[in-house]
Coordinates of C-alpha atoms and ligand atoms in Angstrom, one line a residue:
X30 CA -152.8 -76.8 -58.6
X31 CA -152.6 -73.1 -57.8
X32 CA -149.6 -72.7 -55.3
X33 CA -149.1 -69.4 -53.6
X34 CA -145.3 -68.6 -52.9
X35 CA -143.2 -66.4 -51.1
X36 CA -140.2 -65.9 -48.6
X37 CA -138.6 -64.3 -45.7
X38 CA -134.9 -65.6 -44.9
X39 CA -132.7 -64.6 -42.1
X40 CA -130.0 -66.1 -40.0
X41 CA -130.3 -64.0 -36.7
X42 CA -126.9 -64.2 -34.4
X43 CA -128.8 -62.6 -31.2
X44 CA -125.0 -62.2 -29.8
X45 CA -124.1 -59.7 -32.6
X46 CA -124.8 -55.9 -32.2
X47 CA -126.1 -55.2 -35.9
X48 CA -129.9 -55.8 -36.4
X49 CA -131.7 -56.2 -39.6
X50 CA -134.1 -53.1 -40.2
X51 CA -136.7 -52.5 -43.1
X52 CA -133.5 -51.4 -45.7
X53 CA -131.3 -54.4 -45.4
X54 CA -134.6 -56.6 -46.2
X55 CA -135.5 -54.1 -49.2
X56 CA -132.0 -53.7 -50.9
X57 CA -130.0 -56.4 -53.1
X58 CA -127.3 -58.3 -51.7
X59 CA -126.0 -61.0 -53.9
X60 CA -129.4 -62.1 -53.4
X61 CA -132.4 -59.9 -54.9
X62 CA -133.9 -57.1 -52.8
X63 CA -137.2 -57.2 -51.8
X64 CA -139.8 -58.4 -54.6
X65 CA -143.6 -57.9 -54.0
X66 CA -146.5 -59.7 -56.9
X67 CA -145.5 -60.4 -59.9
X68 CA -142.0 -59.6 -60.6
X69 CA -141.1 -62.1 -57.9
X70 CA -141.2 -64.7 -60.3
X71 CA -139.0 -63.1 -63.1
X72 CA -136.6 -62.6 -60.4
X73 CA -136.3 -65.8 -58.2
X74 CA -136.5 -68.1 -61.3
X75 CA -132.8 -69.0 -62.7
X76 CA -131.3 -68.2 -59.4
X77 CA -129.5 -71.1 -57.0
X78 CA -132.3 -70.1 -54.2
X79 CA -135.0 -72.0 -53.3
X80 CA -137.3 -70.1 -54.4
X81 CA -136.1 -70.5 -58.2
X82 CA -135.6 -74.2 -57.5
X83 CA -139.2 -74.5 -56.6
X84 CA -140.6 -72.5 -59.3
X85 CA -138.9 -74.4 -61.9
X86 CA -139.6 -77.8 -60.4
X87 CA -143.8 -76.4 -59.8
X88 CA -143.8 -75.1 -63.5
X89 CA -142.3 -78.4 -64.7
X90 CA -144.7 -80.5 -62.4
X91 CA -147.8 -77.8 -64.4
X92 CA -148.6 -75.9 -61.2
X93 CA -149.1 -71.7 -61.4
X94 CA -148.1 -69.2 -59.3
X95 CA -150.0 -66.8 -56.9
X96 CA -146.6 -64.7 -56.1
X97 CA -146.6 -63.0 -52.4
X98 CA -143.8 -61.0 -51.4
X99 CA -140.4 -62.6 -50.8
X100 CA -137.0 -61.0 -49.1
X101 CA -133.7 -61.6 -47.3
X102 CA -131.0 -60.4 -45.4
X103 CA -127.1 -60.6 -44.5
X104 CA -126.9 -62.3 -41.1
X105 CA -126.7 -60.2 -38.4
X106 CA -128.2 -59.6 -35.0
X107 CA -131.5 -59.0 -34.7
X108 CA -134.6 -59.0 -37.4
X109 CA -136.1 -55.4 -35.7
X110 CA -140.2 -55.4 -35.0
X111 CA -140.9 -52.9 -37.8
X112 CA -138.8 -55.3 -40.4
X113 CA -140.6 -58.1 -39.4
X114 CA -143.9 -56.7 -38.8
X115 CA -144.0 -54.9 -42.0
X116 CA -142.7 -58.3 -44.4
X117 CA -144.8 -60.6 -42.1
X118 CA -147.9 -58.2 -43.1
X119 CA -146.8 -58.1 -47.1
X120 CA -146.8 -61.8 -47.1
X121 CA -150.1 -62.2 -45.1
X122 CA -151.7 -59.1 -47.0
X123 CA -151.1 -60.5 -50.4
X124 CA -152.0 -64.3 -49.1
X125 CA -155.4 -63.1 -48.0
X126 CA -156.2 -61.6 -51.2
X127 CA -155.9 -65.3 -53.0
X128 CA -156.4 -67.5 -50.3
X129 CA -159.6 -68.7 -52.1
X130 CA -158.2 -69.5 -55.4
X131 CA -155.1 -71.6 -53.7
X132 CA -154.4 -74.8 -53.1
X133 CA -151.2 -74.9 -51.2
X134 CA -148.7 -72.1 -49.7
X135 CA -144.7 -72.4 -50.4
X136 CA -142.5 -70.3 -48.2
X137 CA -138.9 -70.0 -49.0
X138 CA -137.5 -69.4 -45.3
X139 CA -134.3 -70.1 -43.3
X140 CA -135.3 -71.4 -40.0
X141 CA -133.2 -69.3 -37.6
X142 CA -134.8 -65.6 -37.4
X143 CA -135.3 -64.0 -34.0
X144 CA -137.3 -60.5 -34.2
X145 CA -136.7 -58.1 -31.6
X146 CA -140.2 -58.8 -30.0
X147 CA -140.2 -62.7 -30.6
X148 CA -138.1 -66.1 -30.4
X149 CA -139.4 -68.1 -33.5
X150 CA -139.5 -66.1 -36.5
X151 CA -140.7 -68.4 -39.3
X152 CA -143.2 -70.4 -36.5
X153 CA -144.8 -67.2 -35.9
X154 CA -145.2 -66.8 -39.6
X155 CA -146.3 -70.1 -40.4
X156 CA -148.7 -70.2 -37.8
X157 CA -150.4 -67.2 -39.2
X158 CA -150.3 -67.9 -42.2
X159 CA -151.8 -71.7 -41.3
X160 CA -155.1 -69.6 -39.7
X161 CA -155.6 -67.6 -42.7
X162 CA -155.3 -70.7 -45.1
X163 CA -157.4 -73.2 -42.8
X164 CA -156.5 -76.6 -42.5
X165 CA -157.7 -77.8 -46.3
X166 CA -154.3 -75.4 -48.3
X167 CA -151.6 -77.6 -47.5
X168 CA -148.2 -75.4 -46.3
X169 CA -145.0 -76.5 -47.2
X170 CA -141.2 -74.5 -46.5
X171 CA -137.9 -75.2 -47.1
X172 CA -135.4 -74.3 -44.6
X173 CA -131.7 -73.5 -44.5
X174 CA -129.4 -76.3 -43.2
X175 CA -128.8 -73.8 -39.8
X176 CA -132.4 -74.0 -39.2
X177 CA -133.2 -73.8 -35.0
X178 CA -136.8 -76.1 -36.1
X179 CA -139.1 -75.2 -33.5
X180 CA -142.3 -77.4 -32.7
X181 CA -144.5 -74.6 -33.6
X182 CA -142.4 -74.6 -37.1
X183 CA -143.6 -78.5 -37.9
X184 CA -147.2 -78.2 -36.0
X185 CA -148.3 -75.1 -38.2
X186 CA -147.0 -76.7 -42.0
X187 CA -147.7 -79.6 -43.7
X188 CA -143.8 -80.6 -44.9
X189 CA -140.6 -79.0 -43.9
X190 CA -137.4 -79.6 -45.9
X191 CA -134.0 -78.2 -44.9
X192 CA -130.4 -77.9 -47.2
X193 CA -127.9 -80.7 -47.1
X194 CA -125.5 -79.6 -48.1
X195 CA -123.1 -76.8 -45.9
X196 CA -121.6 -75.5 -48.3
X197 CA -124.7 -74.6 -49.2
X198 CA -124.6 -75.7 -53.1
X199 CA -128.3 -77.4 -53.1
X200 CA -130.1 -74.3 -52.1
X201 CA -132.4 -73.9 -55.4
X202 CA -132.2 -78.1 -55.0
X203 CA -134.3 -77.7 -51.7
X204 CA -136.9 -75.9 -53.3
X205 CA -136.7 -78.1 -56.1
X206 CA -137.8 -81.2 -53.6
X207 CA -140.6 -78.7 -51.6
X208 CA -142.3 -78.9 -55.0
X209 CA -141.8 -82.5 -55.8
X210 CA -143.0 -84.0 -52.1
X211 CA -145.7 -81.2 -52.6
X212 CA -147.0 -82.2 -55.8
X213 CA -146.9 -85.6 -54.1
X214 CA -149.0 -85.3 -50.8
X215 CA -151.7 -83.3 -53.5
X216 CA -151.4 -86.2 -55.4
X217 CA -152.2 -88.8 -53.0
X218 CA -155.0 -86.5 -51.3
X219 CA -153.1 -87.4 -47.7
X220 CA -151.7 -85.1 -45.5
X221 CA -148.0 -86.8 -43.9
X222 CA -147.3 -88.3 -40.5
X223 CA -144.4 -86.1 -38.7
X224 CA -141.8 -87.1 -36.3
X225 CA -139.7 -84.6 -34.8
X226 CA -136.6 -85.0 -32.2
X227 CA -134.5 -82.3 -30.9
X228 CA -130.7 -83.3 -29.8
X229 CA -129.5 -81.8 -26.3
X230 CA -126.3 -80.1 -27.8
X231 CA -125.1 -77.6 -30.3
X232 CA -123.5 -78.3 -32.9
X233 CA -120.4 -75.5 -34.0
X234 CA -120.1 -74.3 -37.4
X235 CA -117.3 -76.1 -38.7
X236 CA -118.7 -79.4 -37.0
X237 CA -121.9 -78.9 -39.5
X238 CA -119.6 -79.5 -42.6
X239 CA -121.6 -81.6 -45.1
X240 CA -117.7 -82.8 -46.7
X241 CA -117.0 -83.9 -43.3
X242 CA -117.8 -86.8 -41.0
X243 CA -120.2 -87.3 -39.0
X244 CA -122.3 -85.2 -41.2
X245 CA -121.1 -86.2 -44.8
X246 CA -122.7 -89.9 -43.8
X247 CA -125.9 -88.4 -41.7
X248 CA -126.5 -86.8 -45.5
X249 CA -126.1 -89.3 -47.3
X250 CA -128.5 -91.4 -45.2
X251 CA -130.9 -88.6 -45.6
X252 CA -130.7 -88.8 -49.5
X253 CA -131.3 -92.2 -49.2
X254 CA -135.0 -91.7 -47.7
X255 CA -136.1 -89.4 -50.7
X256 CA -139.4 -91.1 -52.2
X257 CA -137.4 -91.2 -55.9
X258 CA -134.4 -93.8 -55.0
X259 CA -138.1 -95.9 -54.4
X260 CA -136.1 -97.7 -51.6
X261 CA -138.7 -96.9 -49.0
X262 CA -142.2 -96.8 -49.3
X263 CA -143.6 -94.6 -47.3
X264 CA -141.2 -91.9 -46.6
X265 CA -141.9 -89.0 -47.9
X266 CA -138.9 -87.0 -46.8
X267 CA -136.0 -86.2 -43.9
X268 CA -134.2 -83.3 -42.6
X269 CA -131.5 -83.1 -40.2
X270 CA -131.1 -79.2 -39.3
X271 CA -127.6 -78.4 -37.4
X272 CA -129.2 -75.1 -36.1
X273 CA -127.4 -72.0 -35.4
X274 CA -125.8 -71.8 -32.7
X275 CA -125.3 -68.3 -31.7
X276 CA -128.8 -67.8 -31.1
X277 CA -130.1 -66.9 -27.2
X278 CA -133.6 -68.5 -27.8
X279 CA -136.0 -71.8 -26.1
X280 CA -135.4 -74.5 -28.9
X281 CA -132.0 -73.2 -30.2
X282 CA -130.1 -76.5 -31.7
X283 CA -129.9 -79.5 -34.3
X284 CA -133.2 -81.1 -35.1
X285 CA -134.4 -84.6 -37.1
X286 CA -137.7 -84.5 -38.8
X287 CA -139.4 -87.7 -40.7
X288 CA -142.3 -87.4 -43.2
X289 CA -144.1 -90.5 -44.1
X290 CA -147.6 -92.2 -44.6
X291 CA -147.8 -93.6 -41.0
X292 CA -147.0 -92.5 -37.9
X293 CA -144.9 -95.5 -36.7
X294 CA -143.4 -95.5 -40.0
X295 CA -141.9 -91.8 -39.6
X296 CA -140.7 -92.7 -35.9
X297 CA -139.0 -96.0 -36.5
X298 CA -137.3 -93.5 -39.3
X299 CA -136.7 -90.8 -36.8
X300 CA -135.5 -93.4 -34.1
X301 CA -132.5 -94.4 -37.1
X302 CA -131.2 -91.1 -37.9
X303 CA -131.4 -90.2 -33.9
X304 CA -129.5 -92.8 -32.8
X305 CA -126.7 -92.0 -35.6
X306 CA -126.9 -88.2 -34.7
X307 CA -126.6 -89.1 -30.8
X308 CA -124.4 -91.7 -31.4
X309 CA -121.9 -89.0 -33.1
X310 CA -121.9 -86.2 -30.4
X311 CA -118.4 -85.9 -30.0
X312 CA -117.3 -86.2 -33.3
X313 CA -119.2 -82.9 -34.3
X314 CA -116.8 -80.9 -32.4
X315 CA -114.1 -80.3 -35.2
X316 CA -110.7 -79.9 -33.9
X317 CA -109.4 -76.2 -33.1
X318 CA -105.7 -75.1 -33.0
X319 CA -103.9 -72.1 -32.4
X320 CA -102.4 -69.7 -34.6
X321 CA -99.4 -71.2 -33.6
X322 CA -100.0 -74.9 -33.4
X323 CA -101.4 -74.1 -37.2
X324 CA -98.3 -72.5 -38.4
X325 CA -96.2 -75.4 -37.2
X326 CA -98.1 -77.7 -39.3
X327 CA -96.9 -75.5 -42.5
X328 CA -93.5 -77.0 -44.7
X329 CA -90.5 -75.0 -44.4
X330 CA -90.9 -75.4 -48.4
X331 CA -94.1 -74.8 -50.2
X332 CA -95.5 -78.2 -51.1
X333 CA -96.6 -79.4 -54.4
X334 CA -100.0 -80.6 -52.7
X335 CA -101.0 -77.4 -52.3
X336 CA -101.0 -74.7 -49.5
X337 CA -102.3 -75.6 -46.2
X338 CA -105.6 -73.7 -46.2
X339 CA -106.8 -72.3 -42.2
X340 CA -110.1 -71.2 -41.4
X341 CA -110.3 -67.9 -39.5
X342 CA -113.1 -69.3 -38.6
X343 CA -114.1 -66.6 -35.2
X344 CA -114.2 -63.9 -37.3
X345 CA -116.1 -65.1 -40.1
X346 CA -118.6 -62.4 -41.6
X347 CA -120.9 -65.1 -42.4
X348 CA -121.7 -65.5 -39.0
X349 CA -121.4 -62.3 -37.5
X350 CA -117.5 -61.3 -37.8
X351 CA -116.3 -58.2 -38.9
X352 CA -113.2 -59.8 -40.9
X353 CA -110.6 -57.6 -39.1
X354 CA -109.2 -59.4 -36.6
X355 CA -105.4 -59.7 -36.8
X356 CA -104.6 -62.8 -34.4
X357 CA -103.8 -65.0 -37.1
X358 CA -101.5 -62.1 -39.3
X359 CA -99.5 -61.3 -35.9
X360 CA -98.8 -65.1 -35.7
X361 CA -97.4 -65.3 -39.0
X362 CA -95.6 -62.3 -39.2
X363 CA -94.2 -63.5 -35.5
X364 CA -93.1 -66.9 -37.1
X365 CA -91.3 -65.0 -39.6
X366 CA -93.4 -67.2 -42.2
X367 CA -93.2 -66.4 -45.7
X368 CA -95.6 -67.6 -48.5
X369 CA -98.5 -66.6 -46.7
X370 CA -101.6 -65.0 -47.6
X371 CA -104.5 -63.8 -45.6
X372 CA -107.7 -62.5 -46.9
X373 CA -110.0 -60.6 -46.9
X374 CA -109.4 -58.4 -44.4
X375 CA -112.0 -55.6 -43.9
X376 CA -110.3 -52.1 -43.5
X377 CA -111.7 -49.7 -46.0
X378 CA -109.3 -46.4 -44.1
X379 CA -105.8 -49.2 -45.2
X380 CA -107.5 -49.7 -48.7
X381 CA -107.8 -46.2 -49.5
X382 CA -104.6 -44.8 -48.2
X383 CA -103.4 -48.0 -50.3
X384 CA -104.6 -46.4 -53.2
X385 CA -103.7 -42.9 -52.7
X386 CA -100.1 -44.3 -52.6
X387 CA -100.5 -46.4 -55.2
X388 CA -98.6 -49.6 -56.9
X389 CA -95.3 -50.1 -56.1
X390 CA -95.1 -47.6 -52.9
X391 CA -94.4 -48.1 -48.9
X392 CA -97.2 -47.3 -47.1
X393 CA -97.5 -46.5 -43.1
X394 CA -100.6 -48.3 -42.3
X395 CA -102.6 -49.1 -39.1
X396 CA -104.1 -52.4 -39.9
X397 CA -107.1 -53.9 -39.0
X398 CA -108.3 -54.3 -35.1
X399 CA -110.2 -51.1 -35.5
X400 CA -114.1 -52.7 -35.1
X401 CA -113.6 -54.3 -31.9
X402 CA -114.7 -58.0 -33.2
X403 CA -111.3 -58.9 -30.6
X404 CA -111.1 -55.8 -28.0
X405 CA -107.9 -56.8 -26.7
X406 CA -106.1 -56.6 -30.0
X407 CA -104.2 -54.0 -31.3
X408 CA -103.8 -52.8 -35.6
X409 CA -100.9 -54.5 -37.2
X410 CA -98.3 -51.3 -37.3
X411 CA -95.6 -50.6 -39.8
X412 CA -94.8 -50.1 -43.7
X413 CA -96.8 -52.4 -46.1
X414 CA -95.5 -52.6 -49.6
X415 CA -98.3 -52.3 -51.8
X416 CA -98.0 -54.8 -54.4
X417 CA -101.7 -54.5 -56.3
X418 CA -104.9 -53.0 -56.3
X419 CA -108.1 -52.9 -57.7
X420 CA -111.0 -51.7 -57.9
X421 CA -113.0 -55.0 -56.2
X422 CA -115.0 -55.9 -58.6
X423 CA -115.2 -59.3 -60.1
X424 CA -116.2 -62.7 -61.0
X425 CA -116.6 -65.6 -58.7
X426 CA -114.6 -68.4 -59.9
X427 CA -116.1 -70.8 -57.3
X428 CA -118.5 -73.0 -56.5
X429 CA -120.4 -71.3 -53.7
X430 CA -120.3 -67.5 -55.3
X431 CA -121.4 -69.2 -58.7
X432 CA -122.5 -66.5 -61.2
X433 CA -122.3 -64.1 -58.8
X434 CA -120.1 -60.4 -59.7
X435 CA -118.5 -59.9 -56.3
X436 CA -118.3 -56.2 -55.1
X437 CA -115.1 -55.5 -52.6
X438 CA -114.6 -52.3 -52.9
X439 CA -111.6 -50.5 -53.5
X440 CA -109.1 -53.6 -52.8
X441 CA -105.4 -53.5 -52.0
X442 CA -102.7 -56.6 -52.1
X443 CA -100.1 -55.4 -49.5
X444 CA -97.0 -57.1 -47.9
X445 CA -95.2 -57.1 -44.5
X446 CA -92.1 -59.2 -43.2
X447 CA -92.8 -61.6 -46.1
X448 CA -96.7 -62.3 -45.3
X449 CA -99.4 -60.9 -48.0
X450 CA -103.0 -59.4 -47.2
X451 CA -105.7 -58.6 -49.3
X452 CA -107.3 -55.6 -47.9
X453 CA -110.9 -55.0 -49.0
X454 CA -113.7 -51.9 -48.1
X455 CA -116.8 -54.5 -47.5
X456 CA -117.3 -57.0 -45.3
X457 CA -116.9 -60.4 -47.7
X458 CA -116.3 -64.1 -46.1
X459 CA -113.5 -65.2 -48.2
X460 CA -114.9 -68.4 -50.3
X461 CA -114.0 -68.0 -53.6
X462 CA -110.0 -68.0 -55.1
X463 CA -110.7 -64.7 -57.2
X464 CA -110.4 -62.7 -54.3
X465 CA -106.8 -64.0 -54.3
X466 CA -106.4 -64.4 -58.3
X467 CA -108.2 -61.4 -59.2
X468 CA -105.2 -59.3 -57.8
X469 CA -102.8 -61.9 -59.2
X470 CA -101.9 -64.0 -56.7
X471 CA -102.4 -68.0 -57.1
X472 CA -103.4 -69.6 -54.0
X473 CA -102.0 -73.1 -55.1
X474 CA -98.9 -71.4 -55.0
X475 CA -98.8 -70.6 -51.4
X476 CA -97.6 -72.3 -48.6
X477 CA -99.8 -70.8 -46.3
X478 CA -103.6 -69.3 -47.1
X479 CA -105.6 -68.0 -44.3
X480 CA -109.5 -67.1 -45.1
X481 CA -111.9 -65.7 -42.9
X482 CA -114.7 -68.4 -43.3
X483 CA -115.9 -71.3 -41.2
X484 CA -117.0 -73.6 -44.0
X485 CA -118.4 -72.1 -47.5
X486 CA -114.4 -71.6 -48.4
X487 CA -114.3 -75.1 -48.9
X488 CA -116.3 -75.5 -52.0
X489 CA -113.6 -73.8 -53.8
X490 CA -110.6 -74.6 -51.4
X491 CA -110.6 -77.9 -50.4
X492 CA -109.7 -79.3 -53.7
X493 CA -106.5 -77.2 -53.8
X494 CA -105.5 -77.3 -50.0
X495 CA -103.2 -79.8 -48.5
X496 CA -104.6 -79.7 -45.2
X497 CA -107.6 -77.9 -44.1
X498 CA -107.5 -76.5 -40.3
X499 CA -109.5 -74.2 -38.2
X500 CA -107.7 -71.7 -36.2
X501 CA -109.3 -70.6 -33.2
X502 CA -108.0 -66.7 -33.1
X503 CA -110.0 -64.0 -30.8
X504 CA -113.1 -63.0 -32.9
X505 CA -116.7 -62.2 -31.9
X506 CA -118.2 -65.7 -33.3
X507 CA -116.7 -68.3 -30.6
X508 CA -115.8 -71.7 -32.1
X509 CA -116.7 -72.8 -28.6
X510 CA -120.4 -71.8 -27.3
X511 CA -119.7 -71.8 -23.5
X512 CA -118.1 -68.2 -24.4
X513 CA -121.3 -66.8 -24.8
X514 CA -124.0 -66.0 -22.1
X515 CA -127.1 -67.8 -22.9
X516 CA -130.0 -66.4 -20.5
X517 CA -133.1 -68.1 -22.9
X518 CA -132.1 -71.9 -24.3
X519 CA -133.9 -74.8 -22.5
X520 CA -132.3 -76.5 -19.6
X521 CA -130.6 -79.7 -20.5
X522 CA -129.1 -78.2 -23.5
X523 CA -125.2 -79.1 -23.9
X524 CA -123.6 -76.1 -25.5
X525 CA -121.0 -77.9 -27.0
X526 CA -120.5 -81.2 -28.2
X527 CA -120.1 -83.9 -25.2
X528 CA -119.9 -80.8 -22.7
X529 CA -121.4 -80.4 -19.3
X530 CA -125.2 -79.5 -19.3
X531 CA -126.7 -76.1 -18.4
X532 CA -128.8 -75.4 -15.6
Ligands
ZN629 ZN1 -126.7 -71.8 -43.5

């Protein structure tokens, strides 16, 4: 089978001020910059995306390649029209070239982009690309686990197939099953039944954790259905998508979706997994404490089960933080705690006076607070020892930053009353213990270690952390929804977990 491939990912916040123009599609990130043709396929394969998952899986299953065009971005607000206009048109472009020679389209997409001039992103897409193919090329995407699935989404392809895993560790794994249930439907000349359910809530961040209930069982239900553990025939596949939240759009939210031979099949499949999602509401909100509540949970002696790790989890720049807020450092330097370590926080102005006083000196600093991520806070102010610095580059040690050279920027270790920060010049979610080690500082050996991250830190965290908490400090990505003014999601929606409807 000749399988044409190709992607577009992007995880829009429509709350955050930042859009996503042409350059931020076209440059590197620790993803690859834009790739048009042929050297897509040189530069996808290998990599834990799903693109490479797929290609490797197709190549092994003795399918070629048509390549399109294929591209993403940081998160951020806004995919602009130009951005999205001139992708949509590489992809389409190139697709109408082969479009008689193929058999099947692949799209490597996330699920949750919002252009400037239009809601549904990848529906939009798929749709277009579903009336240049006709109804005889079977279309088949994988999705990120924060997918918003829209109807148009699942009417325009043949098979949709989201992560499971948040952490995301199964990315290139997702593509790997978009080839195999591909390679399948061809196989057996049948296009699959769908069922489709939208939940009436959100879901936050930290309540989509894949290592915590309710979702660590959901997934593992969902493995279950995969056509390979032969337990039932039939079903071809399942997804349960979290969605992303901060997104002001019509069909914003979790979603369930069954692939089988029969239509009654799929729903009695789809009516299961609902009822276990529904069933769990309430137990997706994760608990949120304050800065202070958090620190009280610390030992007055560092433990020898590890540091007690807390999630800054409002100003994550994974979701659309600037990682500069200071709520969480004022607490601990307030508590007078010592042991603790915070990182990373984004102040490139600190890192480089840092370095121009370099090792061992007393700096006057103004510390973070300077993007407005929290307007009402003020910069930490006073003299920071400065212990380390470097020059920000390095390995991941991690799980979730596997392989990947990690670029900081010039990078300080500083100290005040007792408490440590690691000071970096980009904007990094802190999910990988070399951002600590690197500037030789052991985490283990902390009491305290505060990471701005809502969930990828725990890949490489959990396993050394005592206890796990998320700290609800003022930041721009609210742990609770009902902080943000939604004008465009459907009526009925709960915008938290087991909260009051909107109207
Ligand atoms: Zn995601």
């Amino acid at each position: 089978m000749k399988i044409a491939v190709g992607g577009f990912q992007h995880e829009t916040n429509t709350f955050a001020p930042m859009k996503a123009d042409w350059n931020a599609f076209e440059q590197a990130d620790s993803w690859p910059g834009l790739q048009v043709g042929a050297p897509l396929l040189a530069a996808c394969i290998g990599m834990n995306i799903p693109l490479g998952g797929f290609l490797e899986e197709g190549a092994q299953l003795e399918h070629s390649f048509e390549p399109l065009a294929w591209c993403s971005a940081t998160p951020s607000g806004f995919v602009t029209r130009d951005a999205y206009e001139r992708v949509t048109a590489l992809i389409l472009e190139a697709l109408s070239k082969v479009v008689e020679d193929v058999d099947a389209v692949y799209l490597d997409l996330h699920g949750a982009m919002v252009a400037e001039h239009l809601e549904d992103g990848e529906g939009t897409l798929l749709r277009a690309v579903r009336e240049l193919a006709g109804l005889d090329i079977l279309i088949v995407a994988s999705l990120d686990l924060h997918a918003n699935i829209t109807q148009e989404m699942v009417d325009a392809s043949d098979f949709l197939t989201a992560y499971r895993t948040y952490p995301h560790v199964d990315m290139a794994e997702t593509g790997r099953r978009a080839a195999r249930v591909l390679h399948q439907i061809a196989t057996e000349k049948k296009k699959p039944a769908k069922a489709f359910y939208k939940p009436d809530f959100l879901i936050p961040l930290t309540g989509s954790c894949s290592l915590v209930e309710p979702a660590a069982s959901i997934y593992s239900e969902i493995g279950k259905l995969d056509p390979q553990t032969g337990k039932n025939e039939g079903i071809l596949g399942a997804s349960f998508a979290t969605g992303f939240s901060p997104a002001d759009i019509q069909e914003c939210g979790p979603a369930i979706l069954v692939y089988g031979a029969t239509s009654s099949l799929v729903q009695q499949t789809l009516d299961h997994l609902k009822n276990r999602v529904v069933r769990s509401e309430s137990d997706f909100s994760a608990p949120l404490l304050t800065p202070k509540e958090a620190i009280e949970r610390a030992p007055a002696t560092q433990s020898d089960t590890g540091p007690i790790v807390m999630a800054d989890t409002q100003d994550n720049p994974g979701a659309g933080g600037n990682g500069d807020t200071v709520g969480i450092l004022k607490a601990l330097i307030s508590a007078n705690v010592t042991g603790a370590i915070v990182g990373v926080l984004y102040d490139p102005e600190s890192a480089a006076l840092a370095h121009a006083a370099g090792e061992g000196a007393s700096v006057s600093l103004e510390l973070g607070a300077h993007t407005g991520g929290a307007p009402e806070e003020t910069p930490v102010s006073g003299d920071f020892s400065v212990l380390r610095l470097s020059d920000g580059e390095f390995d991941a040690t991690g799980p979730y930053y596997d392989g990947i050279r990690l670029s900081l920027g010039p990078t300080a270790l500083l100290e005040i009353s007792g408490v440590k920060i690691v000071v970096g010049s980009k904007k990094v979610q802190c999910a990988d213990q070399a951002m600590f080690s690197h500037l030789g500082v052991d985490p283990r050996q902390q009491k305290i270690v505060v990471v701005k991250s809502s969930v990828h830190f725990r890949a490489d965290f959990e396993p050394i952390a005592s206890e796990v908490l998320v700290v609800s400090s003022p930041g721009p990505n609210p742990a609770d929804h009902r902080e943000l003014n939604y004008q465009n999601i459907r009526k009925g929606v709960r915008l938290m977990p087991g909260a009051e409807e909107i109207s």
